[in-house]
Amino acid sequence: MPAMPTTGDFVVGDFMFCEHGNEYCHDCPRDFRPGNNPSDWLEISEQLRNLPEEQQERVLERLDDDVRVPLRVYNFGIDTSRSKDGDPIFSCLKHSIDDCEDCFDFPKHILQSVGIKA
């Protein structure tokens, strides 16, 4: 069951993170992976759709909520100490762009972590 947001939780790039910047946190404890995962990985990845069915199944198993490696937003950017609609504005580490659509495209990073080019 997806974690419900509480005070201190925030959204970056449409993904929810705990106050520590984690998608899954032992300290809180919070696990936002079920709510963050796209409902259909095949819909967002042409490369994944084009894999043989058996290989698709193996990759999809690695993308399962309880299995996939959780994200830490601070690996991608820094909090600018500014906010928009109650959520912090993050600036990416790579380009120093606020709310960078490339760096904070978390589904893309998740797919890349299992060897799928997004």
PDB file of N, CA and C in Angstrom, residues 35-118:
ATOM      1  N   GLY A  35       3.333   4.478  -5.247  1.00  0.00           N
ATOM      2  CA  GLY A  35       2.640   5.646  -5.785  1.00  0.00           C
ATOM      3  C   GLY A  35       3.427   6.369  -6.857  1.00  0.00           C
ATOM      4  N   ASN A  36       4.748   6.237  -6.814  1.00  0.00           N
ATOM      5  CA  ASN A  36       5.605   6.915  -7.786  1.00  0.00           C
ATOM      6  C   ASN A  36       5.729   6.156  -9.098  1.00  0.00           C
ATOM      7  N   ASN A  37       5.686   4.838  -9.027  1.00  0.00           N
ATOM      8  CA  ASN A  37       5.856   4.046 -10.248  1.00  0.00           C
ATOM      9  C   ASN A  37       4.747   4.342 -11.256  1.00  0.00           C
ATOM     10  N   PRO A  38       5.113   4.480 -12.529  1.00  0.00           N
ATOM     11  CA  PRO A  38       4.071   4.605 -13.558  1.00  0.00           C
ATOM     12  C   PRO A  38       3.169   3.375 -13.519  1.00  0.00           C
ATOM     13  N   SER A  39       1.914   3.563 -13.867  1.00  0.00           N
ATOM     14  CA  SER A  39       0.984   2.431 -13.833  1.00  0.00           C
ATOM     15  C   SER A  39       1.315   1.402 -14.908  1.00  0.00           C
ATOM     16  N   ASP A  40       1.966   1.832 -15.978  1.00  0.00           N
ATOM     17  CA  ASP A  40       2.294   0.913 -17.066  1.00  0.00           C
ATOM     18  C   ASP A  40       3.663   1.264 -17.645  1.00  0.00           C
ATOM     19  N   TRP A  41       4.681   0.509 -17.229  1.00  0.00           N
ATOM     20  CA  TRP A  41       6.039   0.762 -17.724  1.00  0.00           C
ATOM     21  C   TRP A  41       6.115   0.586 -19.236  1.00  0.00           C
ATOM     22  N   LEU A  42       5.356  -0.368 -19.783  1.00  0.00           N
ATOM     23  CA  LEU A  42       5.400  -0.620 -21.226  1.00  0.00           C
ATOM     24  C   LEU A  42       4.908   0.594 -22.009  1.00  0.00           C
ATOM     25  N   GLU A  43       3.972   1.327 -21.424  1.00  0.00           N
ATOM     26  CA  GLU A  43       3.412   2.496 -22.099  1.00  0.00           C
ATOM     27  C   GLU A  43       4.452   3.606 -22.273  1.00  0.00           C
ATOM     28  N   ILE A  44       5.380   3.726 -21.317  1.00  0.00           N
ATOM     29  CA  ILE A  44       6.327   4.844 -21.384  1.00  0.00           C
ATOM     30  C   ILE A  44       7.668   4.478 -22.015  1.00  0.00           C
ATOM     31  N   SER A  45       7.893   3.205 -22.316  1.00  0.00           N
ATOM     32  CA  SER A  45       9.187   2.808 -22.868  1.00  0.00           C
ATOM     33  C   SER A  45       9.032   1.973 -24.136  1.00  0.00           C
ATOM     34  N   GLU A  46       9.340   2.588 -25.252  1.00  0.00           N
ATOM     35  CA  GLU A  46       9.281   1.866 -26.530  1.00  0.00           C
ATOM     36  C   GLU A  46      10.292   0.729 -26.545  1.00  0.00           C
ATOM     37  N   GLN A  47      11.492   0.976 -25.998  1.00  0.00           N
ATOM     38  CA  GLN A  47      12.510  -0.067 -25.987  1.00  0.00           C
ATOM     39  C   GLN A  47      12.031  -1.284 -25.193  1.00  0.00           C
ATOM     40  N   LEU A  48      11.380  -1.056 -24.075  1.00  0.00           N
ATOM     41  CA  LEU A  48      10.857  -2.161 -23.274  1.00  0.00           C
ATOM     42  C   LEU A  48       9.760  -2.909 -24.026  1.00  0.00           C
ATOM     43  N   ARG A  49       8.893  -2.180 -24.710  1.00  0.00           N
ATOM     44  CA  ARG A  49       7.816  -2.816 -25.496  1.00  0.00           C
ATOM     45  C   ARG A  49       8.379  -3.713 -26.591  1.00  0.00           C
ATOM     46  N   ASN A  50       9.538  -3.351 -27.128  1.00  0.00           N
ATOM     47  CA  ASN A  50      10.115  -4.091 -28.249  1.00  0.00           C
ATOM     48  C   ASN A  50      10.930  -5.314 -27.828  1.00  0.00           C
ATOM     49  N   LEU A  51      11.107  -5.527 -26.536  1.00  0.00           N
ATOM     50  CA  LEU A  51      11.837  -6.705 -26.076  1.00  0.00           C
ATOM     51  C   LEU A  51      10.972  -7.950 -26.234  1.00  0.00           C
ATOM     52  N   PRO A  52      11.604  -9.117 -26.397  1.00  0.00           N
ATOM     53  CA  PRO A  52      10.831 -10.363 -26.388  1.00  0.00           C
ATOM     54  C   PRO A  52      10.075 -10.476 -25.055  1.00  0.00           C
ATOM     55  N   GLU A  53       8.924 -11.116 -25.089  1.00  0.00           N
ATOM     56  CA  GLU A  53       8.043 -11.169 -23.918  1.00  0.00           C
ATOM     57  C   GLU A  53       8.747 -11.697 -22.669  1.00  0.00           C
ATOM     58  N   GLU A  54       9.553 -12.739 -22.823  1.00  0.00           N
ATOM     59  CA  GLU A  54      10.252 -13.317 -21.671  1.00  0.00           C
ATOM     60  C   GLU A  54      11.207 -12.296 -21.040  1.00  0.00           C
ATOM     61  N   GLN A  55      11.898 -11.555 -21.890  1.00  0.00           N
ATOM     62  CA  GLN A  55      12.824 -10.536 -21.398  1.00  0.00           C
ATOM     63  C   GLN A  55      12.049  -9.373 -20.762  1.00  0.00           C
ATOM     64  N   GLN A  56      10.921  -9.005 -21.348  1.00  0.00           N
ATOM     65  CA  GLN A  56      10.053  -7.970 -20.760  1.00  0.00           C
ATOM     66  C   GLN A  56       9.668  -8.354 -19.336  1.00  0.00           C
ATOM     67  N   GLU A  57       9.267  -9.600 -19.150  1.00  0.00           N
ATOM     68  CA  GLU A  57       8.835 -10.069 -17.833  1.00  0.00           C
ATOM     69  C   GLU A  57       9.957  -9.962 -16.815  1.00  0.00           C
ATOM     70  N   ARG A  58      11.195 -10.315 -17.214  1.00  0.00           N
ATOM     71  CA  ARG A  58      12.337 -10.218 -16.298  1.00  0.00           C
ATOM     72  C   ARG A  58      12.595  -8.769 -15.897  1.00  0.00           C
ATOM     73  N   VAL A  59      12.527  -7.867 -16.868  1.00  0.00           N
ATOM     74  CA  VAL A  59      12.747  -6.447 -16.574  1.00  0.00           C
ATOM     75  C   VAL A  59      11.628  -5.916 -15.685  1.00  0.00           C
ATOM     76  N   LEU A  60      10.383  -6.249 -16.003  1.00  0.00           N
ATOM     77  CA  LEU A  60       9.254  -5.765 -15.207  1.00  0.00           C
ATOM     78  C   LEU A  60       9.328  -6.259 -13.765  1.00  0.00           C
ATOM     79  N   GLU A  61       9.859  -7.468 -13.555  1.00  0.00           N
ATOM     80  CA  GLU A  61      10.050  -7.969 -12.191  1.00  0.00           C
ATOM     81  C   GLU A  61      11.016  -7.072 -11.429  1.00  0.00           C
ATOM     82  N   ARG A  62      12.048  -6.576 -12.102  1.00  0.00           N
ATOM     83  CA  ARG A  62      13.035  -5.698 -11.454  1.00  0.00           C
ATOM     84  C   ARG A  62      12.487  -4.296 -11.210  1.00  0.00           C
ATOM     85  N   LEU A  63      11.369  -3.953 -11.867  1.00  0.00           N
ATOM     86  CA  LEU A  63      10.738  -2.647 -11.680  1.00  0.00           C
ATOM     87  C   LEU A  63       9.617  -2.698 -10.644  1.00  0.00           C
ATOM     88  N   ASP A  64       9.351  -3.885 -10.105  1.00  0.00           N
ATOM     89  CA  ASP A  64       8.286  -4.042  -9.120  1.00  0.00           C
ATOM     90  C   ASP A  64       8.539  -3.137  -7.918  1.00  0.00           C
ATOM     91  N   ASP A  65       7.463  -2.620  -7.332  1.00  0.00           N
ATOM     92  CA  ASP A  65       7.547  -1.675  -6.214  1.00  0.00           C
ATOM     93  C   ASP A  65       8.468  -2.141  -5.090  1.00  0.00           C
ATOM     94  N   ASP A  66       8.383  -3.410  -4.721  1.00  0.00           N
ATOM     95  CA  ASP A  66       9.140  -3.918  -3.582  1.00  0.00           C
ATOM     96  C   ASP A  66      10.572  -4.305  -3.925  1.00  0.00           C
ATOM     97  N   VAL A  67      10.920  -4.298  -5.201  1.00  0.00           N
ATOM     98  CA  VAL A  67      12.224  -4.788  -5.628  1.00  0.00           C
ATOM     99  C   VAL A  67      13.139  -3.668  -6.116  1.00  0.00           C
ATOM    100  N   ARG A  68      12.579  -2.732  -6.859  1.00  0.00           N
ATOM    101  CA  ARG A  68      13.446  -1.752  -7.505  1.00  0.00           C
ATOM    102  C   ARG A  68      14.158  -0.858  -6.498  1.00  0.00           C
ATOM    103  N   VAL A  69      15.334  -0.423  -6.882  1.00  0.00           N
ATOM    104  CA  VAL A  69      16.147   0.436  -6.029  1.00  0.00           C
ATOM    105  C   VAL A  69      15.447   1.789  -5.892  1.00  0.00           C
ATOM    106  N   PRO A  70      15.224   2.241  -4.653  1.00  0.00           N
ATOM    107  CA  PRO A  70      14.555   3.527  -4.465  1.00  0.00           C
ATOM    108  C   PRO A  70      15.473   4.694  -4.829  1.00  0.00           C
ATOM    109  N   LEU A  71      14.854   5.798  -5.175  1.00  0.00           N
ATOM    110  CA  LEU A  71      15.593   7.004  -5.544  1.00  0.00           C
ATOM    111  C   LEU A  71      15.831   7.885  -4.324  1.00  0.00           C
ATOM    112  N   ARG A  72      16.895   8.669  -4.403  1.00  0.00           N
ATOM    113  CA  ARG A  72      17.183   9.718  -3.418  1.00  0.00           C
ATOM    114  C   ARG A  72      17.320  11.006  -4.212  1.00  0.00           C
ATOM    115  N   VAL A  73      16.430  11.962  -3.977  1.00  0.00           N
ATOM    116  CA  VAL A  73      16.377  13.176  -4.790  1.00  0.00           C
ATOM    117  C   VAL A  73      17.681  13.968  -4.717  1.00  0.00           C
ATOM    118  N   TYR A  74      18.394  13.887  -3.581  1.00  0.00           N
ATOM    119  CA  TYR A  74      19.643  14.646  -3.447  1.00  0.00           C
ATOM    120  C   TYR A  74      20.766  14.090  -4.325  1.00  0.00           C
ATOM    121  N   ASN A  75      20.579  12.926  -4.912  1.00  0.00           N
ATOM    122  CA  ASN A  75      21.543  12.417  -5.896  1.00  0.00           C
ATOM    123  C   ASN A  75      21.397  13.124  -7.238  1.00  0.00           C
ATOM    124  N   PHE A  76      20.284  13.826  -7.425  1.00  0.00           N
ATOM    125  CA  PHE A  76      19.985  14.481  -8.699  1.00  0.00           C
ATOM    126  C   PHE A  76      20.002  16.001  -8.613  1.00  0.00           C
ATOM    127  N   GLY A  77      19.805  16.547  -7.421  1.00  0.00           N
ATOM    128  CA  GLY A  77      19.733  17.997  -7.319  1.00  0.00           C
ATOM    129  C   GLY A  77      19.790  18.489  -5.891  1.00  0.00           C
ATOM    130  N   ILE A  78      19.751  19.812  -5.762  1.00  0.00           N
ATOM    131  CA  ILE A  78      19.802  20.446  -4.452  1.00  0.00           C
ATOM    132  C   ILE A  78      18.558  21.298  -4.239  1.00  0.00           C
ATOM    133  N   ASP A  79      18.165  21.402  -2.992  1.00  0.00           N
ATOM    134  CA  ASP A  79      17.032  22.237  -2.602  1.00  0.00           C
ATOM    135  C   ASP A  79      17.477  23.693  -2.690  1.00  0.00           C
ATOM    136  N   THR A  80      16.745  24.498  -3.427  1.00  0.00           N
ATOM    137  CA  THR A  80      17.118  25.906  -3.613  1.00  0.00           C
ATOM    138  C   THR A  80      16.635  26.787  -2.471  1.00  0.00           C
ATOM    139  N   SER A  81      15.944  26.213  -1.503  1.00  0.00           N
ATOM    140  CA  SER A  81      15.334  26.958  -0.390  1.00  0.00           C
ATOM    141  C   SER A  81      14.189  27.845  -0.856  1.00  0.00           C
ATOM    142  N   ARG A  82      13.732  27.618  -2.066  1.00  0.00           N
ATOM    143  CA  ARG A  82      12.542  28.290  -2.582  1.00  0.00           C
ATOM    144  C   ARG A  82      11.478  27.219  -2.783  1.00  0.00           C
ATOM    145  N   SER A  83      10.227  27.648  -2.871  1.00  0.00           N
ATOM    146  CA  SER A  83       9.166  26.662  -3.062  1.00  0.00           C
ATOM    147  C   SER A  83       8.135  27.157  -4.058  1.00  0.00           C
ATOM    148  N   LYS A  84       7.371  26.186  -4.560  1.00  0.00           N
ATOM    149  CA  LYS A  84       6.288  26.463  -5.498  1.00  0.00           C
ATOM    150  C   LYS A  84       5.146  25.522  -5.132  1.00  0.00           C
ATOM    151  N   ASP A  85       3.988  26.063  -4.880  1.00  0.00           N
ATOM    152  CA  ASP A  85       2.813  25.269  -4.498  1.00  0.00           C
ATOM    153  C   ASP A  85       3.085  24.378  -3.287  1.00  0.00           C
ATOM    154  N   GLY A  86       3.919  24.852  -2.363  1.00  0.00           N
ATOM    155  CA  GLY A  86       4.201  24.114  -1.139  1.00  0.00           C
ATOM    156  C   GLY A  86       5.313  23.095  -1.238  1.00  0.00           C
ATOM    157  N   ASP A  87       5.835  22.854  -2.434  1.00  0.00           N
ATOM    158  CA  ASP A  87       6.930  21.902  -2.613  1.00  0.00           C
ATOM    159  C   ASP A  87       8.221  22.659  -2.895  1.00  0.00           C
ATOM    160  N   PRO A  88       9.361  22.121  -2.426  1.00  0.00           N
ATOM    161  CA  PRO A  88      10.628  22.803  -2.680  1.00  0.00           C
ATOM    162  C   PRO A  88      10.972  22.797  -4.166  1.00  0.00           C
ATOM    163  N   ILE A  89      11.681  23.821  -4.576  1.00  0.00           N
ATOM    164  CA  ILE A  89      12.203  23.873  -5.943  1.00  0.00           C
ATOM    165  C   ILE A  89      13.620  23.321  -5.889  1.00  0.00           C
ATOM    166  N   PHE A  90      13.868  22.285  -6.670  1.00  0.00           N
ATOM    167  CA  PHE A  90      15.195  21.684  -6.738  1.00  0.00           C
ATOM    168  C   PHE A  90      15.892  22.137  -8.013  1.00  0.00           C
ATOM    169  N   SER A  91      17.183  22.349  -7.904  1.00  0.00           N
ATOM    170  CA  SER A  91      18.024  22.684  -9.047  1.00  0.00           C
ATOM    171  C   SER A  91      18.891  21.462  -9.323  1.00  0.00           C
ATOM    172  N   CYS A  92      18.929  21.026 -10.574  1.00  0.00           N
ATOM    173  CA  CYS A  92      19.671  19.800 -10.889  1.00  0.00           C
ATOM    174  C   CYS A  92      21.176  20.024 -10.734  1.00  0.00           C
ATOM    175  N   LEU A  93      21.886  18.954 -10.424  1.00  0.00           N
ATOM    176  CA  LEU A  93      23.334  19.020 -10.257  1.00  0.00           C
ATOM    177  C   LEU A  93      24.049  19.163 -11.592  1.00  0.00           C
ATOM    178  N   LYS A  94      23.502  18.562 -12.629  1.00  0.00           N
ATOM    179  CA  LYS A  94      24.171  18.533 -13.928  1.00  0.00           C
ATOM    180  C   LYS A  94      24.125  19.874 -14.653  1.00  0.00           C
ATOM    181  N   HIS A  95      22.957  20.530 -14.678  1.00  0.00           N
ATOM    182  CA  HIS A  95      22.792  21.751 -15.471  1.00  0.00           C
ATOM    183  C   HIS A  95      22.550  22.999 -14.623  1.00  0.00           C
ATOM    184  N   SER A  96      22.309  22.817 -13.329  1.00  0.00           N
ATOM    185  CA  SER A  96      21.925  23.909 -12.416  1.00  0.00           C
ATOM    186  C   SER A  96      20.636  24.581 -12.868  1.00  0.00           C
ATOM    187  N   ILE A  97      19.698  23.786 -13.377  1.00  0.00           N
ATOM    188  CA  ILE A  97      18.407  24.290 -13.845  1.00  0.00           C
ATOM    189  C   ILE A  97      17.338  23.908 -12.824  1.00  0.00           C
ATOM    190  N   ASP A  98      16.548  24.898 -12.405  1.00  0.00           N
ATOM    191  CA  ASP A  98      15.442  24.627 -11.490  1.00  0.00           C
ATOM    192  C   ASP A  98      14.421  23.720 -12.172  1.00  0.00           C
ATOM    193  N   ASP A  99      13.970  22.694 -11.434  1.00  0.00           N
ATOM    194  CA  ASP A  99      12.949  21.758 -11.930  1.00  0.00           C
ATOM    195  C   ASP A  99      13.292  21.198 -13.314  1.00  0.00           C
ATOM    196  N   CYS A 100      14.547  20.867 -13.537  1.00  0.00           N
ATOM    197  CA  CYS A 100      15.035  20.370 -14.833  1.00  0.00           C
ATOM    198  C   CYS A 100      14.228  19.143 -15.274  1.00  0.00           C
ATOM    199  N   GLU A 101      13.580  19.251 -16.420  1.00  0.00           N
ATOM    200  CA  GLU A 101      12.732  18.161 -16.913  1.00  0.00           C
ATOM    201  C   GLU A 101      13.538  16.928 -17.298  1.00  0.00           C
ATOM    202  N   ASP A 102      14.803  17.099 -17.662  1.00  0.00           N
ATOM    203  CA  ASP A 102      15.638  15.962 -18.021  1.00  0.00           C
ATOM    204  C   ASP A 102      16.158  15.259 -16.763  1.00  0.00           C
ATOM    205  N   CYS A 103      16.767  16.004 -15.875  1.00  0.00           N
ATOM    206  CA  CYS A 103      17.378  15.407 -14.684  1.00  0.00           C
ATOM    207  C   CYS A 103      16.356  14.867 -13.692  1.00  0.00           C
ATOM    208  N   PHE A 104      15.175  15.471 -13.640  1.00  0.00           N
ATOM    209  CA  PHE A 104      14.149  15.015 -12.712  1.00  0.00           C
ATOM    210  C   PHE A 104      13.084  14.168 -13.409  1.00  0.00           C
ATOM    211  N   ASP A 105      13.467  13.560 -14.533  1.00  0.00           N
ATOM    212  CA  ASP A 105      12.609  12.586 -15.223  1.00  0.00           C
ATOM    213  C   ASP A 105      12.894  11.228 -14.575  1.00  0.00           C
ATOM    214  N   PHE A 106      12.292  11.004 -13.411  1.00  0.00           N
ATOM    215  CA  PHE A 106      12.613   9.829 -12.615  1.00  0.00           C
ATOM    216  C   PHE A 106      12.240   8.505 -13.265  1.00  0.00           C
ATOM    217  N   PRO A 107      11.123   8.383 -14.000  1.00  0.00           N
ATOM    218  CA  PRO A 107      10.880   7.115 -14.699  1.00  0.00           C
ATOM    219  C   PRO A 107      12.029   6.757 -15.657  1.00  0.00           C
ATOM    220  N   LYS A 108      12.594   7.763 -16.317  1.00  0.00           N
ATOM    221  CA  LYS A 108      13.729   7.520 -17.217  1.00  0.00           C
ATOM    222  C   LYS A 108      14.912   6.952 -16.433  1.00  0.00           C
ATOM    223  N   HIS A 109      15.220   7.529 -15.283  1.00  0.00           N
ATOM    224  CA  HIS A 109      16.345   7.054 -14.472  1.00  0.00           C
ATOM    225  C   HIS A 109      16.108   5.634 -13.968  1.00  0.00           C
ATOM    226  N   ILE A 110      14.872   5.338 -13.597  1.00  0.00           N
ATOM    227  CA  ILE A 110      14.547   3.994 -13.119  1.00  0.00           C
ATOM    228  C   ILE A 110      14.730   2.980 -14.244  1.00  0.00           C
ATOM    229  N   LEU A 111      14.235   3.300 -15.431  1.00  0.00           N
ATOM    230  CA  LEU A 111      14.406   2.396 -16.577  1.00  0.00           C
ATOM    231  C   LEU A 111      15.885   2.198 -16.895  1.00  0.00           C
ATOM    232  N   GLN A 112      16.663   3.262 -16.846  1.00  0.00           N
ATOM    233  CA  GLN A 112      18.094   3.150 -17.121  1.00  0.00           C
ATOM    234  C   GLN A 112      18.785   2.266 -16.085  1.00  0.00           C
ATOM    235  N   SER A 113      18.300   2.284 -14.847  1.00  0.00           N
ATOM    236  CA  SER A 113      18.920   1.477 -13.792  1.00  0.00           C
ATOM    237  C   SER A 113      18.760  -0.021 -14.038  1.00  0.00           C
ATOM    238  N   VAL A 114      17.800  -0.400 -14.884  1.00  0.00           N
ATOM    239  CA  VAL A 114      17.615  -1.816 -15.227  1.00  0.00           C
ATOM    240  C   VAL A 114      18.029  -2.094 -16.672  1.00  0.00           C
ATOM    241  N   GLY A 115      18.789  -1.165 -17.258  1.00  0.00           N
ATOM    242  CA  GLY A 115      19.363  -1.388 -18.578  1.00  0.00           C
ATOM    243  C   GLY A 115      18.476  -1.039 -19.755  1.00  0.00           C
ATOM    244  N   ILE A 116      17.424  -0.262 -19.525  1.00  0.00           N
ATOM    245  CA  ILE A 116      16.527   0.135 -20.609  1.00  0.00           C
ATOM    246  C   ILE A 116      16.775   1.597 -20.939  1.00  0.00           C
ATOM    247  N   LYS A 117      17.077   1.865 -22.187  1.00  0.00           N
ATOM    248  CA  LYS A 117      17.279   3.244 -22.616  1.00  0.00           C
ATOM    249  C   LYS A 117      15.911   3.905 -22.766  1.00  0.00           C
ATOM    250  N   ALA A 118      15.752   5.017 -22.084  1.00  0.00           N
ATOM    251  CA  ALA A 118      14.444   5.695 -22.101  1.00  0.00           C
ATOM    252  C   ALA A 118      14.473   6.901 -23.020  1.00  0.00           C
TER     253      ALA A 118
END
